[in-house]
Amino acid sequence: MSGKLKPSLDCKNPFQDLKIASWDPLRRVQRSPCPLCGRSRKYYCYDCYVLVGVTRELIPTVALPVKIDIVKHKEEASGKSTSAHAKILSPDWVTIYQYPDMPKYDKTKTVLIYPKEGSLTVEELVASVKGSSSSSARSTPLKELERVVFIDSTWSQSRGMCIHDNLSDLVCVQLKDAVTCFWRTQWESKHYLATIEAVYYFVKEYHDHSSTQAYDGEYDNLLYYFAYQYNVVQGAISQREENMQRKRPAVEDTTEDKPSQARKHPKTAQ
Ligand SMILES: [Zn+2]
């Protein structure tokens, strides 16, 4: 399993092979006030990182192999960010900080997920931590891997954030090519992942290189909300297209065969 990431997230049918828990509890959720801040929320509160309208035992909890810190840019809208998915689904493993309010990290135990010249692959990271980095002329300060830091921001904001004193001396790691299924189109590249996708791809790739056991979907539920929302959005798009098709049939045949029908729907002509 050391090859390329299995393209199970190809965007045609992205989540079909993943082991994701039932979404039935989500379908029953009503919008209601967050128990901590009182704001109206659905599924969870993206400010307080608590569930709203559903009990904990109905929602999966994902155990991770390392601690995850997510440093969020303050202008990254919480409601649109997928960082909260990680905190809700892996509450004991994930901490979210608002940049620049973050710890000074120990560079012997911490890496930053950020692609740049000289960054390690996950495979090289694992080899480096094990001290078996034969191909690596790169010597890293890493002694063990305790914590992995992700940046949640736009691509241009991240360039400034990663040179902050608390992050700048961390070993950087980049993920293999993974194609985003994020349904918003603000990203500069289809390889620029939503934060929850990046966390998922990292732990999965880390497992592939560090475990003797074949990957068996252990972390797939990290995409529990992401896949659900993706499906809701895709369903809405399909529905809209279907509705448009239904309104449009006379237009396709236009004038010669069915002139009388076309005249009945003058507003749908393009
Ligand atoms: Zn709240």
Coordinates of C-alpha atoms and ligand atoms in Angstrom, one line a residue:
M1 CA 0.0 0.0 0.0
S2 CA 2.9 2.3 -0.6
G3 CA 1.8 3.4 -4.0
K4 CA -0.4 6.3 -4.9
L5 CA -3.4 7.1 -2.9
K6 CA -6.3 5.0 -4.1
P7 CA -8.5 7.4 -6.0
S8 CA -11.5 6.5 -4.0
L9 CA -12.3 10.2 -3.9
D10 CA -12.4 10.6 -7.6
C11 CA -15.2 13.0 -8.0
K12 CA -17.5 10.9 -10.1
N13 CA -18.6 8.7 -7.3
P14 CA -16.3 9.8 -4.6
F15 CA -17.3 8.1 -1.4
Q16 CA -18.8 4.8 -2.5
D17 CA -16.0 2.5 -1.4
L18 CA -15.4 4.2 2.0
K19 CA -16.6 2.8 5.3
I20 CA -18.8 5.7 6.4
A21 CA -21.4 5.3 9.2
S22 CA -25.1 5.8 8.4
W23 CA -26.3 9.3 7.8
D24 CA -29.8 8.5 9.1
P25 CA -29.2 10.4 12.4
L26 CA -28.2 13.5 10.4
R27 CA -31.4 13.3 8.3
R28 CA -33.5 13.6 11.4
V29 CA -31.6 16.6 12.8
Q30 CA -33.5 19.9 13.2
R31 CA -31.9 23.2 13.4
S32 CA -31.7 24.3 17.1
P33 CA -29.8 26.4 19.5
C34 CA -26.2 25.4 20.4
P35 CA -26.2 24.3 24.1
L36 CA -23.1 26.4 24.7
C37 CA -23.5 29.7 22.8
G38 CA -27.2 29.6 22.0
R39 CA -26.7 30.4 18.3
S40 CA -29.0 28.5 15.8
R41 CA -27.1 25.6 14.4
K42 CA -27.7 22.3 12.5
Y43 CA -25.7 19.1 13.2
Y44 CA -22.9 20.9 15.2
C45 CA -21.7 24.3 16.3
Y46 CA -18.7 25.3 14.3
D47 CA -17.7 27.9 17.0
C48 CA -18.0 25.7 20.1
Y49 CA -17.3 22.3 18.4
V50 CA -20.2 20.5 20.1
L51 CA -23.0 18.5 18.6
V52 CA -26.4 20.2 18.1
G53 CA -29.7 18.3 17.8
V54 CA -28.1 14.8 17.9
T55 CA -26.6 12.7 20.7
R56 CA -23.0 11.7 20.7
E57 CA -23.6 7.9 20.4
L58 CA -25.3 8.4 17.1
I59 CA -22.3 10.1 15.5
P60 CA -19.0 8.2 14.8
T61 CA -15.8 8.9 16.8
V62 CA -12.5 8.4 15.0
A63 CA -9.4 7.5 16.9
L64 CA -6.3 8.9 15.2
P65 CA -2.7 7.7 15.2
V66 CA -1.3 11.1 16.2
K67 CA -2.5 14.4 17.7
I68 CA -3.7 16.9 15.1
D69 CA -3.6 20.7 15.5
I70 CA -5.4 22.9 13.0
V71 CA -4.3 26.5 12.9
K72 CA -7.1 28.6 11.3
H73 CA -6.7 32.0 9.8
K74 CA -9.0 34.4 11.5
E75 CA -10.6 35.4 8.2
E76 CA -11.4 31.8 7.4
A77 CA -15.2 31.7 7.9
S78 CA -16.0 29.1 10.5
G79 CA -19.2 28.1 8.9
K80 CA -17.5 27.2 5.7
S81 CA -14.4 25.6 7.1
T82 CA -14.3 21.8 7.4
S83 CA -11.9 22.0 10.5
A84 CA -14.9 21.6 12.8
H85 CA -15.5 18.1 11.2
A86 CA -12.2 16.9 12.6
K87 CA -12.8 18.4 16.0
I88 CA -16.3 16.9 16.3
L89 CA -15.4 13.5 15.0
S90 CA -12.0 13.1 16.8
P91 CA -12.4 15.3 19.8
D92 CA -9.6 13.8 21.9
W93 CA -7.1 14.1 19.1
V94 CA -7.8 17.4 17.4
T95 CA -7.2 20.9 18.7
I96 CA -8.1 24.0 16.7
Y97 CA -6.2 27.3 17.2
Q98 CA -6.9 30.7 15.7
Y99 CA -3.8 32.1 14.1
P100 CA -1.6 33.6 15.5
D101 CA -2.7 32.2 18.9
M102 CA -0.9 28.8 18.9
P103 CA 1.8 27.0 20.8
K104 CA 5.5 27.1 20.2
Y105 CA 5.9 23.6 18.8
D106 CA 8.7 21.1 19.6
K107 CA 10.4 20.5 16.2
T108 CA 11.6 17.1 17.3
K109 CA 8.0 15.8 17.7
T110 CA 5.9 18.0 15.3
V111 CA 5.6 18.4 11.6
L112 CA 3.7 20.9 9.5
I113 CA 1.6 19.8 6.5
Y114 CA 2.7 22.2 3.9
P115 CA 4.0 21.6 0.4
K116 CA 7.2 23.4 -0.4
E117 CA 10.6 22.9 -1.8
G118 CA 12.3 20.2 0.3
S119 CA 9.3 19.0 2.2
L120 CA 9.1 15.3 3.0
T121 CA 6.7 12.8 1.7
V122 CA 4.7 10.9 4.3
E123 CA 6.8 7.9 3.5
E124 CA 10.0 9.9 4.1
L125 CA 8.5 11.2 7.3
V126 CA 7.8 7.7 8.6
A127 CA 11.3 6.6 7.6
S128 CA 12.8 9.6 9.3
V129 CA 11.0 9.0 12.6
K130 CA 12.0 5.4 12.5
G131 CA 15.6 6.4 12.0
S132 CA 15.7 4.3 8.8
S133 CA 15.9 7.1 6.3
S134 CA 18.3 5.4 4.0
S135 CA 17.5 7.4 0.9
S136 CA 17.6 10.6 3.0
A137 CA 20.5 12.7 2.8
R138 CA 18.1 15.0 4.6
S139 CA 18.7 14.9 8.2
T140 CA 15.7 16.0 10.2
P141 CA 15.4 17.0 13.8
L142 CA 12.6 14.5 14.3
K143 CA 12.9 12.0 17.1
E144 CA 9.3 10.9 17.2
L145 CA 5.9 12.0 15.7
E146 CA 3.6 13.3 18.3
R147 CA 1.7 16.0 16.6
V148 CA 0.9 17.1 13.0
V149 CA -0.1 20.7 12.3
F150 CA -2.4 21.7 9.5
I151 CA -3.1 25.2 8.3
D152 CA -6.7 26.2 7.5
S153 CA -6.7 29.2 5.3
T154 CA -6.6 30.3 1.7
W155 CA -3.5 29.4 -0.2
S156 CA -2.2 32.9 -0.2
Q157 CA -2.8 33.4 3.6
S158 CA -1.0 30.1 4.3
R159 CA 2.2 31.4 2.8
G160 CA 2.4 34.1 5.4
M161 CA 1.3 31.8 8.3
C162 CA 3.9 29.1 7.7
I163 CA 6.7 31.6 8.2
H164 CA 5.4 32.5 11.7
D165 CA 8.1 31.9 14.4
N166 CA 6.1 29.1 15.9
L167 CA 5.8 27.2 12.7
S168 CA 8.8 28.2 10.6
D169 CA 11.3 25.7 11.9
L170 CA 9.0 22.7 11.7
V171 CA 9.8 19.9 9.2
C172 CA 7.3 20.3 6.3
V173 CA 5.4 17.3 4.9
Q174 CA 3.4 17.2 1.7
L175 CA 0.7 14.8 0.8
K176 CA 0.7 12.8 -2.4
D177 CA -1.5 13.9 -5.2
A178 CA -5.0 13.8 -4.0
V179 CA -7.8 15.4 -5.8
T180 CA -10.3 17.5 -3.9
C181 CA -14.0 16.9 -4.0
F182 CA -14.7 20.2 -2.4
W183 CA -17.8 21.5 -4.0
R184 CA -16.9 25.2 -3.7
T185 CA -14.8 26.5 -6.4
Q186 CA -12.6 29.0 -4.6
W187 CA -9.5 26.9 -4.7
E188 CA -6.6 27.7 -6.9
S189 CA -6.0 24.1 -7.7
K190 CA -8.0 20.9 -7.6
H191 CA -5.2 19.5 -5.5
Y192 CA -5.7 22.1 -2.8
L193 CA -7.7 20.1 -0.3
A194 CA -10.4 21.0 2.2
T195 CA -8.9 20.7 5.6
I196 CA -10.8 17.6 6.5
E197 CA -9.7 15.9 3.3
A198 CA -6.1 16.8 4.1
V199 CA -6.4 15.3 7.6
Y200 CA -8.0 12.2 6.1
Y201 CA -5.4 11.7 3.4
F202 CA -2.6 12.3 5.9
V203 CA -3.7 9.7 8.5
K204 CA -4.5 7.2 5.7
E205 CA -1.2 7.6 4.0
Y206 CA 0.6 7.5 7.4
H207 CA -1.1 4.3 8.2
D208 CA -0.1 2.8 4.8
H209 CA 3.6 3.5 5.6
S210 CA 3.7 2.9 9.3
S211 CA 1.4 -0.1 10.0
T212 CA 1.9 -3.7 9.2
Q213 CA -1.9 -4.0 8.9
A214 CA -3.6 -3.2 5.5
Y215 CA -5.8 -0.1 5.7
D216 CA -9.4 -1.2 6.5
G217 CA -11.3 2.1 6.5
E218 CA -10.3 3.0 10.0
Y219 CA -10.3 6.7 9.3
D220 CA -13.0 6.9 6.6
N221 CA -15.5 8.4 9.1
L222 CA -13.4 11.5 9.2
L223 CA -15.3 12.3 6.0
Y224 CA -18.7 11.6 7.7
Y225 CA -20.0 15.2 7.4
F226 CA -18.0 16.0 4.3
A227 CA -19.4 13.1 2.3
Y228 CA -22.9 13.8 3.6
Q229 CA -22.8 17.5 2.7
Y230 CA -21.3 16.5 -0.7
N231 CA -24.2 14.2 -1.3
V232 CA -26.8 16.8 -0.2
V233 CA -25.2 19.4 -2.6
Q234 CA -25.0 16.9 -5.5
G235 CA -28.6 15.8 -4.8
A236 CA -29.7 19.4 -5.0
I237 CA -27.8 20.0 -8.2
S238 CA -29.4 16.9 -9.8
Q239 CA -32.8 17.9 -8.6
R240 CA -32.4 21.3 -10.1
E241 CA -31.2 19.9 -13.4
E242 CA -34.1 17.5 -13.5
N243 CA -36.5 20.3 -12.9
M244 CA -34.9 22.3 -15.7
Q245 CA -35.2 19.3 -18.0
R246 CA -38.9 18.9 -17.1
K247 CA -39.6 22.6 -18.0
R248 CA -37.6 22.4 -21.2
P249 CA -38.8 19.5 -23.4
A250 CA -40.7 21.5 -25.9
V251 CA -37.7 23.8 -26.5
E252 CA -35.5 21.0 -27.7
D253 CA -37.9 19.9 -30.4
T254 CA -38.6 23.5 -31.3
T255 CA -40.4 24.6 -34.3
E256 CA -40.6 22.2 -37.1
D257 CA -42.1 19.1 -35.5
K258 CA -44.2 20.5 -32.8
P259 CA -44.7 24.2 -33.4
S260 CA -47.9 24.3 -31.4
Q261 CA -46.2 22.8 -28.3
A262 CA -43.2 25.2 -28.6
R263 CA -45.6 28.1 -28.6
K264 CA -47.1 27.0 -25.4
H265 CA -43.8 27.6 -23.6
P266 CA -42.4 30.7 -25.1
K267 CA -40.5 31.7 -21.9
T268 CA -38.4 28.5 -21.8
A269 CA -36.9 29.2 -25.3
Q270 CA -33.3 30.2 -25.2
Ligands
ZN1 ZN -22.0 27.3 19.9

